[in-house]
PDB file of C-alpha atoms in Angstrom:
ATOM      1  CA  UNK B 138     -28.810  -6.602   2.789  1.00  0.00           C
ATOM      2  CA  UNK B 139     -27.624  -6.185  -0.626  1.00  0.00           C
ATOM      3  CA  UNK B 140     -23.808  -5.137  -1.365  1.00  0.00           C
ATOM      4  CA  UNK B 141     -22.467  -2.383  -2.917  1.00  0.00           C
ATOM      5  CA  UNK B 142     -22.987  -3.136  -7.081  1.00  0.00           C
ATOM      6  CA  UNK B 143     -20.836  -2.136  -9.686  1.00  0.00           C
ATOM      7  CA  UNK B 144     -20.676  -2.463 -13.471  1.00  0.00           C
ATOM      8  CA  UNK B 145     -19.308  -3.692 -15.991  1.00  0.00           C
ATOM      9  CA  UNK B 146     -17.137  -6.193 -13.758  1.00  0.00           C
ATOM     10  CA  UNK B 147     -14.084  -6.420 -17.103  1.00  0.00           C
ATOM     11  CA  UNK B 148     -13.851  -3.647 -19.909  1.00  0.00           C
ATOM     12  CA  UNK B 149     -11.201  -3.659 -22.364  1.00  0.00           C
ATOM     13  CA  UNK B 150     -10.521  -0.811 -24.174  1.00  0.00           C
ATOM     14  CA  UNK B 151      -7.583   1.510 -26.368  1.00  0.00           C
ATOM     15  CA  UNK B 152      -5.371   4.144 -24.831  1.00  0.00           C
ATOM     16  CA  UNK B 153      -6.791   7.427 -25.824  1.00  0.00           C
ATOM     17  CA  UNK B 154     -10.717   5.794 -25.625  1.00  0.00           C
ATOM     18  CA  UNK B 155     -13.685   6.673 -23.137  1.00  0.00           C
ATOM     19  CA  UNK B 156     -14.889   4.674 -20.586  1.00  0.00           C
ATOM     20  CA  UNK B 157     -17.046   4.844 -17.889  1.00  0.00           C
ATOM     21  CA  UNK B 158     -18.001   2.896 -14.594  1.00  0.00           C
ATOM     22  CA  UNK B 159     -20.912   2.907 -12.485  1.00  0.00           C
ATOM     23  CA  UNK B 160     -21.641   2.339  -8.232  1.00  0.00           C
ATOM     24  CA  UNK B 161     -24.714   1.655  -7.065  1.00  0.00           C
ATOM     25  CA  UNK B 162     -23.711   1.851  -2.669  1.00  0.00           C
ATOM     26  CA  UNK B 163     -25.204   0.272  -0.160  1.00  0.00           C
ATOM     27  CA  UNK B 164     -28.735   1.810   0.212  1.00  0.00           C
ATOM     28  CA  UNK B 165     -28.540   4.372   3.011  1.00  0.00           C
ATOM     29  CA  UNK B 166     -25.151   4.663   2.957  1.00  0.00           C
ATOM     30  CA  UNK B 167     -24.398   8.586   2.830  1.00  0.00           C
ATOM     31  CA  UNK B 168     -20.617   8.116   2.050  1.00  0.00           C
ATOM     32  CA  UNK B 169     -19.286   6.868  -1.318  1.00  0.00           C
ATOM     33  CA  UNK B 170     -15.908   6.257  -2.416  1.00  0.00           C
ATOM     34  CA  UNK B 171     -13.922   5.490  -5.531  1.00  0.00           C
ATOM     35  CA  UNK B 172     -10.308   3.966  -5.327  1.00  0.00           C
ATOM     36  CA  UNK B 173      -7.546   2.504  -8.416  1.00  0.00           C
ATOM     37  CA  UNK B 174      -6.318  -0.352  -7.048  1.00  0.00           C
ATOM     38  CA  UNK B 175      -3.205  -1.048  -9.347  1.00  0.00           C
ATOM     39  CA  UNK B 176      -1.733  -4.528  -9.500  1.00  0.00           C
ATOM     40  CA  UNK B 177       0.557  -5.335  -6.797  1.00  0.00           C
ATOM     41  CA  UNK B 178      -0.455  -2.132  -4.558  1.00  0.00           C
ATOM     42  CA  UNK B 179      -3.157  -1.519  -2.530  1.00  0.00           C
ATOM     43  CA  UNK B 180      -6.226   0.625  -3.345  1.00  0.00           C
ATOM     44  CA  UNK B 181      -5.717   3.857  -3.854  1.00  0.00           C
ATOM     45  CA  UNK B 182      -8.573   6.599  -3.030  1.00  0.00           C
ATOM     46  CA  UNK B 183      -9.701   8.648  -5.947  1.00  0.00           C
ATOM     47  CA  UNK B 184     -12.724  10.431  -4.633  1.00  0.00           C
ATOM     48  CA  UNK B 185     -14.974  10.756  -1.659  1.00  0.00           C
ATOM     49  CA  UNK B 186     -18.856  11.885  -1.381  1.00  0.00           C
ATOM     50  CA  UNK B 187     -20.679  12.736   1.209  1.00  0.00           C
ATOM     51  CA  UNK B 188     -24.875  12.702  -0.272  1.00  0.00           C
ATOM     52  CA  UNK B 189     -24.157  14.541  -3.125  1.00  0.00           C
ATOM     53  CA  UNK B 190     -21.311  16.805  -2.523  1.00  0.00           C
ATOM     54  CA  UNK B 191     -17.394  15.965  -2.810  1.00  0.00           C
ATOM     55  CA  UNK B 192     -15.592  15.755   0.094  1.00  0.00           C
ATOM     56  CA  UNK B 193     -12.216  14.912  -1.252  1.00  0.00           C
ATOM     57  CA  UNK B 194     -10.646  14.592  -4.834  1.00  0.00           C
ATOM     58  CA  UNK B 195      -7.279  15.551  -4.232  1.00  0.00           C
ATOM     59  CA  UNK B 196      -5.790  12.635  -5.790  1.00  0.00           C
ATOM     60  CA  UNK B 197      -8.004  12.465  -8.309  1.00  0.00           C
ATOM     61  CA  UNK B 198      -6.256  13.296 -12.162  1.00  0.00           C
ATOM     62  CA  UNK B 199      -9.250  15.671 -12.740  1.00  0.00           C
ATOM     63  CA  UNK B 200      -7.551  16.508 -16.629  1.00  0.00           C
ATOM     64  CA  UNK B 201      -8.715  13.002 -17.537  1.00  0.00           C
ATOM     65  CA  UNK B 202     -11.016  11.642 -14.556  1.00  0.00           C
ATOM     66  CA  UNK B 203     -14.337  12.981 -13.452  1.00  0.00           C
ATOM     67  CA  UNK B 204     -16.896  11.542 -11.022  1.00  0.00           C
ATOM     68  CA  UNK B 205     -20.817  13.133 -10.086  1.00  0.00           C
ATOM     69  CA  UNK B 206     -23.015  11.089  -7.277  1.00  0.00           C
ATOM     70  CA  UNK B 207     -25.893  13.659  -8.818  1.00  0.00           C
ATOM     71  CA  UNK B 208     -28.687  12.094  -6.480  1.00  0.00           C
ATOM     72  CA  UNK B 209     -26.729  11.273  -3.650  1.00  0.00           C
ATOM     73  CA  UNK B 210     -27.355   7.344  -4.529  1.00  0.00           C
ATOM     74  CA  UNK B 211     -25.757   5.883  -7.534  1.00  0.00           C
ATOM     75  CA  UNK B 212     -21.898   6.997  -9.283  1.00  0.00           C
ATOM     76  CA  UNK B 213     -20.236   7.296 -12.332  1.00  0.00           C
ATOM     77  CA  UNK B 214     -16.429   7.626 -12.661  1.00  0.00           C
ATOM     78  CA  UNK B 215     -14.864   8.179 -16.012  1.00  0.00           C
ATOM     79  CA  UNK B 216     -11.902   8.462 -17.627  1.00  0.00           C
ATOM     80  CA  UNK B 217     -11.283  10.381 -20.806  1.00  0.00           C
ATOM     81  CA  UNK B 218      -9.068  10.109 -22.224  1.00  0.00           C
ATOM     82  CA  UNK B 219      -7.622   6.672 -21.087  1.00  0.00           C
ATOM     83  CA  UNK B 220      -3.538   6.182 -20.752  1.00  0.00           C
ATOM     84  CA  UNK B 221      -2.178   2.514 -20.681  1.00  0.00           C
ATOM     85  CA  UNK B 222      -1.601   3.520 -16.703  1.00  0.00           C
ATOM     86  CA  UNK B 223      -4.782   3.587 -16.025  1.00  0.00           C
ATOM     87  CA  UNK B 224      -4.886  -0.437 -16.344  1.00  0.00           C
ATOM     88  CA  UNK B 225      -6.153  -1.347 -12.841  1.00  0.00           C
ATOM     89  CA  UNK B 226      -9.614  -1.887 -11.036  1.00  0.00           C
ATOM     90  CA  UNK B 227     -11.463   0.659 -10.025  1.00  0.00           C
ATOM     91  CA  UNK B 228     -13.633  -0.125  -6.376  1.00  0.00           C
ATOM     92  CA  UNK B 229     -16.697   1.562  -5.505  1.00  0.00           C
ATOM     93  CA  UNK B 230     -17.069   1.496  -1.401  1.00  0.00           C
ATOM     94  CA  UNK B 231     -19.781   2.881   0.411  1.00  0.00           C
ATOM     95  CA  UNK B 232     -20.701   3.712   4.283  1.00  0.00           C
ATOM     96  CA  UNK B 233     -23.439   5.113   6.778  1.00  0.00           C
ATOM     97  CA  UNK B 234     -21.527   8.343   6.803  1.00  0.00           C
ATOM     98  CA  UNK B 235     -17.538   9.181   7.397  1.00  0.00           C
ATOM     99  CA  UNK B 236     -16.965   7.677  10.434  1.00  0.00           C
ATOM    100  CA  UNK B 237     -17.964   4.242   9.930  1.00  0.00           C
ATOM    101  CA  UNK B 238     -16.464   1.510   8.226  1.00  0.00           C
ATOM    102  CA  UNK B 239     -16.664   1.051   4.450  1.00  0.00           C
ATOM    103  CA  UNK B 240     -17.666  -2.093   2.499  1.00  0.00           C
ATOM    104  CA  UNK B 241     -16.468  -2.562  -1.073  1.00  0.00           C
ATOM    105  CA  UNK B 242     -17.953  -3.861  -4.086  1.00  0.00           C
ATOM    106  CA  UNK B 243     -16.241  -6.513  -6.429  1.00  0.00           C
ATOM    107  CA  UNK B 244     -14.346  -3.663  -8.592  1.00  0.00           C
ATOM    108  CA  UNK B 245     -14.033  -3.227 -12.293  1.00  0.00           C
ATOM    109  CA  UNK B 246     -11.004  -4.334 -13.697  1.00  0.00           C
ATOM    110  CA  UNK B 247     -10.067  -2.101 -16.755  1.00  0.00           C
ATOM    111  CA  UNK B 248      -7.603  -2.521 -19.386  1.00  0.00           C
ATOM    112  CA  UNK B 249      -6.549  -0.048 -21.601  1.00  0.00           C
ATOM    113  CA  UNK B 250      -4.294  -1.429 -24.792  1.00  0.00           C
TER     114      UNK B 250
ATOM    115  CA  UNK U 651       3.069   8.076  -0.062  1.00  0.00           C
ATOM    116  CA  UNK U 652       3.227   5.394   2.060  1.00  0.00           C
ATOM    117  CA  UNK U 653       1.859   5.510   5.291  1.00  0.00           C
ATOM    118  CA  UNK U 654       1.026   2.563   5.683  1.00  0.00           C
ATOM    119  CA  UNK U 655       3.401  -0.606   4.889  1.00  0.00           C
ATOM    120  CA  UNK U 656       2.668  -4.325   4.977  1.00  0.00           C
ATOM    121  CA  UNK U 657       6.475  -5.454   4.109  1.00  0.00           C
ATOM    122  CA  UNK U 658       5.618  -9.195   4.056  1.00  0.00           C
ATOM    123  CA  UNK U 659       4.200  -9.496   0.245  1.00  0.00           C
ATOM    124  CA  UNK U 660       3.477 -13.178   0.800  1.00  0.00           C
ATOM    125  CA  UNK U 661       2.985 -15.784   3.673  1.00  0.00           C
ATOM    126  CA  UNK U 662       2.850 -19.325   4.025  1.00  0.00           C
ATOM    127  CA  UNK U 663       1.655 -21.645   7.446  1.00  0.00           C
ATOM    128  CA  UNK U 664       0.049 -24.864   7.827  1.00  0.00           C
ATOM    129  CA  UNK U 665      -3.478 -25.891   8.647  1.00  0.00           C
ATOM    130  CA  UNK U 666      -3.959 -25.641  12.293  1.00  0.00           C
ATOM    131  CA  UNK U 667      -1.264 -22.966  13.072  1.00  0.00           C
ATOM    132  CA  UNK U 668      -1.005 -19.348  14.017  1.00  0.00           C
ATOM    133  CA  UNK U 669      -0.987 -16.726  11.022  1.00  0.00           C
ATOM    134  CA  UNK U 670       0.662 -13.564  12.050  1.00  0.00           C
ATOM    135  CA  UNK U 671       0.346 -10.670   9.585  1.00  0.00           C
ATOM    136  CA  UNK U 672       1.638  -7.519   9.976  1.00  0.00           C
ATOM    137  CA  UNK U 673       1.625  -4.145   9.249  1.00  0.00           C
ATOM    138  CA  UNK U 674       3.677  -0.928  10.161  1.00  0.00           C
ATOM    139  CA  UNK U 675       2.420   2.989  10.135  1.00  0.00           C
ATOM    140  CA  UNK U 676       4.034   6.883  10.071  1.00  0.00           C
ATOM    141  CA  UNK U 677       1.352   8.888  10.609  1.00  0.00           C
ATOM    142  CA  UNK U 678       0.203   9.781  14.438  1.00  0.00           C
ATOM    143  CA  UNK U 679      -3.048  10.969  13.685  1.00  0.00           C
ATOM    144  CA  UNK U 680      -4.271   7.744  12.275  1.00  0.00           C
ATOM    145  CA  UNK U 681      -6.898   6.209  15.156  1.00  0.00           C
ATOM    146  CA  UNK U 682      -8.462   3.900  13.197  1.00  0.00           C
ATOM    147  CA  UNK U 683      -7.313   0.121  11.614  1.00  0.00           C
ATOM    148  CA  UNK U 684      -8.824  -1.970   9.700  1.00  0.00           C
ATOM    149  CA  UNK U 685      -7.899  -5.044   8.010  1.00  0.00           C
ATOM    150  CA  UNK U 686      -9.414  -6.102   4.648  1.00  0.00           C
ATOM    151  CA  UNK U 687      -9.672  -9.867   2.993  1.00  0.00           C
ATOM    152  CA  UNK U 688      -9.550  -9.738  -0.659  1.00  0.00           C
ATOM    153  CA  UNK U 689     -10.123 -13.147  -2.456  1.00  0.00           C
ATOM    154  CA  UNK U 690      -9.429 -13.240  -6.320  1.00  0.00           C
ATOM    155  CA  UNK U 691     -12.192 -11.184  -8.547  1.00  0.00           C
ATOM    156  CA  UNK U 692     -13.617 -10.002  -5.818  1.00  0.00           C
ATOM    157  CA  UNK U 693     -13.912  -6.467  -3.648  1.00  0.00           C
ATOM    158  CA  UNK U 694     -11.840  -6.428  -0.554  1.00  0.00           C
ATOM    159  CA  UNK U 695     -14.044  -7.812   2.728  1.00  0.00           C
ATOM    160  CA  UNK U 696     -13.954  -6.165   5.825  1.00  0.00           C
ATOM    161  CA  UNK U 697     -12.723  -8.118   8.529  1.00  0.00           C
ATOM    162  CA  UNK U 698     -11.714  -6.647  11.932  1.00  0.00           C
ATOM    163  CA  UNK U 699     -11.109  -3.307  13.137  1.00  0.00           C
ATOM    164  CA  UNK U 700      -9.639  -1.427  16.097  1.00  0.00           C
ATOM    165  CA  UNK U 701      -9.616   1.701  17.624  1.00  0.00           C
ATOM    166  CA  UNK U 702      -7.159   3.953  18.842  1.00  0.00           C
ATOM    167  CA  UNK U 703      -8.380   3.816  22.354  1.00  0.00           C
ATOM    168  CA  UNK U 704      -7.480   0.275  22.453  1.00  0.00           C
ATOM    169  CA  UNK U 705      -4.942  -2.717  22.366  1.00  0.00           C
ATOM    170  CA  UNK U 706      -6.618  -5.508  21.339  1.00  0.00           C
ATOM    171  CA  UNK U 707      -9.727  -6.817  20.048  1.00  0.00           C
ATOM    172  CA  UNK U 708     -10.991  -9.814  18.845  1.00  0.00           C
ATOM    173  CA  UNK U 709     -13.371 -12.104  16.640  1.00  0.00           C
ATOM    174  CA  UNK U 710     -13.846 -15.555  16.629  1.00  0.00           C
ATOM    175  CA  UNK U 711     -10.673 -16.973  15.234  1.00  0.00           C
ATOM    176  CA  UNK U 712      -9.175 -13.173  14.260  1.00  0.00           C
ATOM    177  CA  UNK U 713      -7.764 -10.645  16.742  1.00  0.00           C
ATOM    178  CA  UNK U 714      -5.836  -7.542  15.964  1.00  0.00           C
ATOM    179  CA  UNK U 715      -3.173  -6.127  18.075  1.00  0.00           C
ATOM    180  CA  UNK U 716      -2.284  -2.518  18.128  1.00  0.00           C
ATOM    181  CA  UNK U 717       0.757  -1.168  19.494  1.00  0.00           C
ATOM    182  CA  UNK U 718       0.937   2.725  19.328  1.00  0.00           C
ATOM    183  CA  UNK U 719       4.003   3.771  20.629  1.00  0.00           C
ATOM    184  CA  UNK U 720       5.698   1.367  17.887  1.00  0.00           C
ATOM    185  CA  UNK U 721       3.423   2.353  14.999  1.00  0.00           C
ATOM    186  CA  UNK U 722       2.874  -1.544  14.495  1.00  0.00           C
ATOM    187  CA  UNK U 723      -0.615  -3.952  14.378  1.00  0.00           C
ATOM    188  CA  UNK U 724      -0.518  -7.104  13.236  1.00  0.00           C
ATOM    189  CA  UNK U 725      -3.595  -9.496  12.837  1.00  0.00           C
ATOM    190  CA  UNK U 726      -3.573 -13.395  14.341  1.00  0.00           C
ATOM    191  CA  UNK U 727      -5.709 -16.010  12.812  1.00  0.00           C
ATOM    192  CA  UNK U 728      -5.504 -18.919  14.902  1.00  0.00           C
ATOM    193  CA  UNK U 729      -6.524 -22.542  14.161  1.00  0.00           C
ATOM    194  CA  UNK U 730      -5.870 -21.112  10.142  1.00  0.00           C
ATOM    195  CA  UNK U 731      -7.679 -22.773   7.784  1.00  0.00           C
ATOM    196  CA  UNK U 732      -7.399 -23.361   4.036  1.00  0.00           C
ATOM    197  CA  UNK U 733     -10.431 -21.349   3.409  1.00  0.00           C
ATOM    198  CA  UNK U 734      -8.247 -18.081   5.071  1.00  0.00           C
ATOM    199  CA  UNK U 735      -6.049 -17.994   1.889  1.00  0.00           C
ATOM    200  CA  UNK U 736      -6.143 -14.273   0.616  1.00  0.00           C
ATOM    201  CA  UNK U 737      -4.620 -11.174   0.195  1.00  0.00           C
ATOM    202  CA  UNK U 738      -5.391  -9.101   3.662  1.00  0.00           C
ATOM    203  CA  UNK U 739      -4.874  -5.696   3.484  1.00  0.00           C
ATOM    204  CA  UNK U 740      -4.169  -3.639   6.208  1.00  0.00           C
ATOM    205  CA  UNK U 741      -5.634   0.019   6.547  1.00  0.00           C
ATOM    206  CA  UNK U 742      -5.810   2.972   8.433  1.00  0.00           C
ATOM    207  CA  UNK U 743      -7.715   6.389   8.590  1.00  0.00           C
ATOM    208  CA  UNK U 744      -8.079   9.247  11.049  1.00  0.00           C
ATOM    209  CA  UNK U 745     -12.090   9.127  11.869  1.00  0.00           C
ATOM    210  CA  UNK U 746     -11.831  12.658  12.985  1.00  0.00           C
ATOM    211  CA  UNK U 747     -10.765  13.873   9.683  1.00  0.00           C
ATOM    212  CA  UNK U 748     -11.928  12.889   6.449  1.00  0.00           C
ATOM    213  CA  UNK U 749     -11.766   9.134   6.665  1.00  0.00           C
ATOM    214  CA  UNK U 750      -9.505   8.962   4.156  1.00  0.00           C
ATOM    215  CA  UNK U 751      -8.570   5.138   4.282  1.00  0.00           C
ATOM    216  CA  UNK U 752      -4.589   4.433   3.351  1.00  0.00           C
ATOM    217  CA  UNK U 753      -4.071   0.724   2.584  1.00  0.00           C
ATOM    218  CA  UNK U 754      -0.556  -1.068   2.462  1.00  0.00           C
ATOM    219  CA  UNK U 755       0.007  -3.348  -0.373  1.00  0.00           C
ATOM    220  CA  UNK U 756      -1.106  -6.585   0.862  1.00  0.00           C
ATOM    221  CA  UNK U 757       0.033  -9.656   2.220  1.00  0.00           C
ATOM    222  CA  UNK U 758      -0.590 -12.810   0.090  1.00  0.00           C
ATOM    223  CA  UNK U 759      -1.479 -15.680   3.157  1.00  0.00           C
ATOM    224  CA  UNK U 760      -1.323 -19.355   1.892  1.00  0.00           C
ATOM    225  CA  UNK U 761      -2.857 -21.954   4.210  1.00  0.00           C
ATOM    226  CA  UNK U 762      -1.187 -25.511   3.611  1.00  0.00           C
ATOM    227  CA  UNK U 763      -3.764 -28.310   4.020  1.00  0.00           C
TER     228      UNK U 763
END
């Protein structure tokens, strides 16, 4: 069974620049996730889907950060525009639905000059 | 917030011997724990989980302990081998709710040969 994908794996990029990452969970996983995992800490969630509705951004900084699962499959988080704290890796998780355990994927790790 | 602390950042034991990680909680409505395996570059791996409902459960050369009335669940790995060096990451959700997962920080474990 395949993992969860994610891409790019490293992107380096200015404060004040675009970027964007993408998730590809698990395939019939119903649940997807996005966490910041900042050096030293553990991760952090950003954003939870359930098919293709949101179940939970509260800790999400939706003036700069914005996330769609449009098809219920595949995700895009982005930041715009990016602040040196935003220097971290982002993980994609996914699982069957919310009450089962989630599996990760290997995480961009984004710096932002 | 933190509610949930691993206040060992790093921990070293010989081949062949007992690893004892632990990890501490605050919030009662947490009934689920996981703990996570993280080698460099790489997504965090599930490893073992428990439930609420019970004290103890096990896997091969892992078992997690979970004492309620303390807050407290620590993880054994016993013979540990070189190959166990990691971060493990502790976490915790209430299944009942959202799911939400809240991870401590991580425990760096260092197996001597």
């Amino acid at each position: 069974e395949a993992g969860v994908a994610q891409s790019p794996r490293y992107k380096i990029i200015e404060k004040r620049q675009s970027v964007a990452f993408w998730c590809n969970p698990i395939s019939g996983h119903a649940t997807l996730y996005w966490y910041q995992q900042i050096l030293g800490q553990g991760p952090k969630l950003l954003i939870q889907f359930q098919n293709n509705g949101v179940v939970d951004d509260s800790q999400l900084p939706k003036d700069r950060f914005s996330a769609e699962r449009l098809k219920g499959v595949d995700s895009t988080l982005k930041i715009q525009p990016a602040k040196l704290e935003d220097s971290a890796v982002y993980l994609c998780a996914s699982s069957f639905d919310r009450a089962n355990t989630q599996y990760f994927g290997p995480g961009t790790r984004l710096t932002v000059l | 917030d933190q509610q949930v602390k691993q206040n060992s950042p790093s921990l070293s034991v010989q081949e062949g011997r007992i690893s004892i990680l632990n990890c501490d909680y605050t919030n009662s409505m947490f009934d689920y724990f996981l703990w996570y395996k993280k080698y460099p570059a790489e997504g965090p791996t599930f490893l073992i989980s428990i439930s609420s409902i019970k004290d103890k459960n096990e896997d091969g050369r892992f078992t997690v302990f979970l004492n309620k009335s303390a807050k407290h669940l620590s993880l054994h790995i016993v013979p540990s081998q070189p190959g166990d060096s990691a971060v493990y990451f502790c976490a915790a959700s209430a299944i009942l709710e959202n799911n939400d997962m809240r991870f401590g920080a991580g425990t760096r474990l260092t197996v001597k040969p």
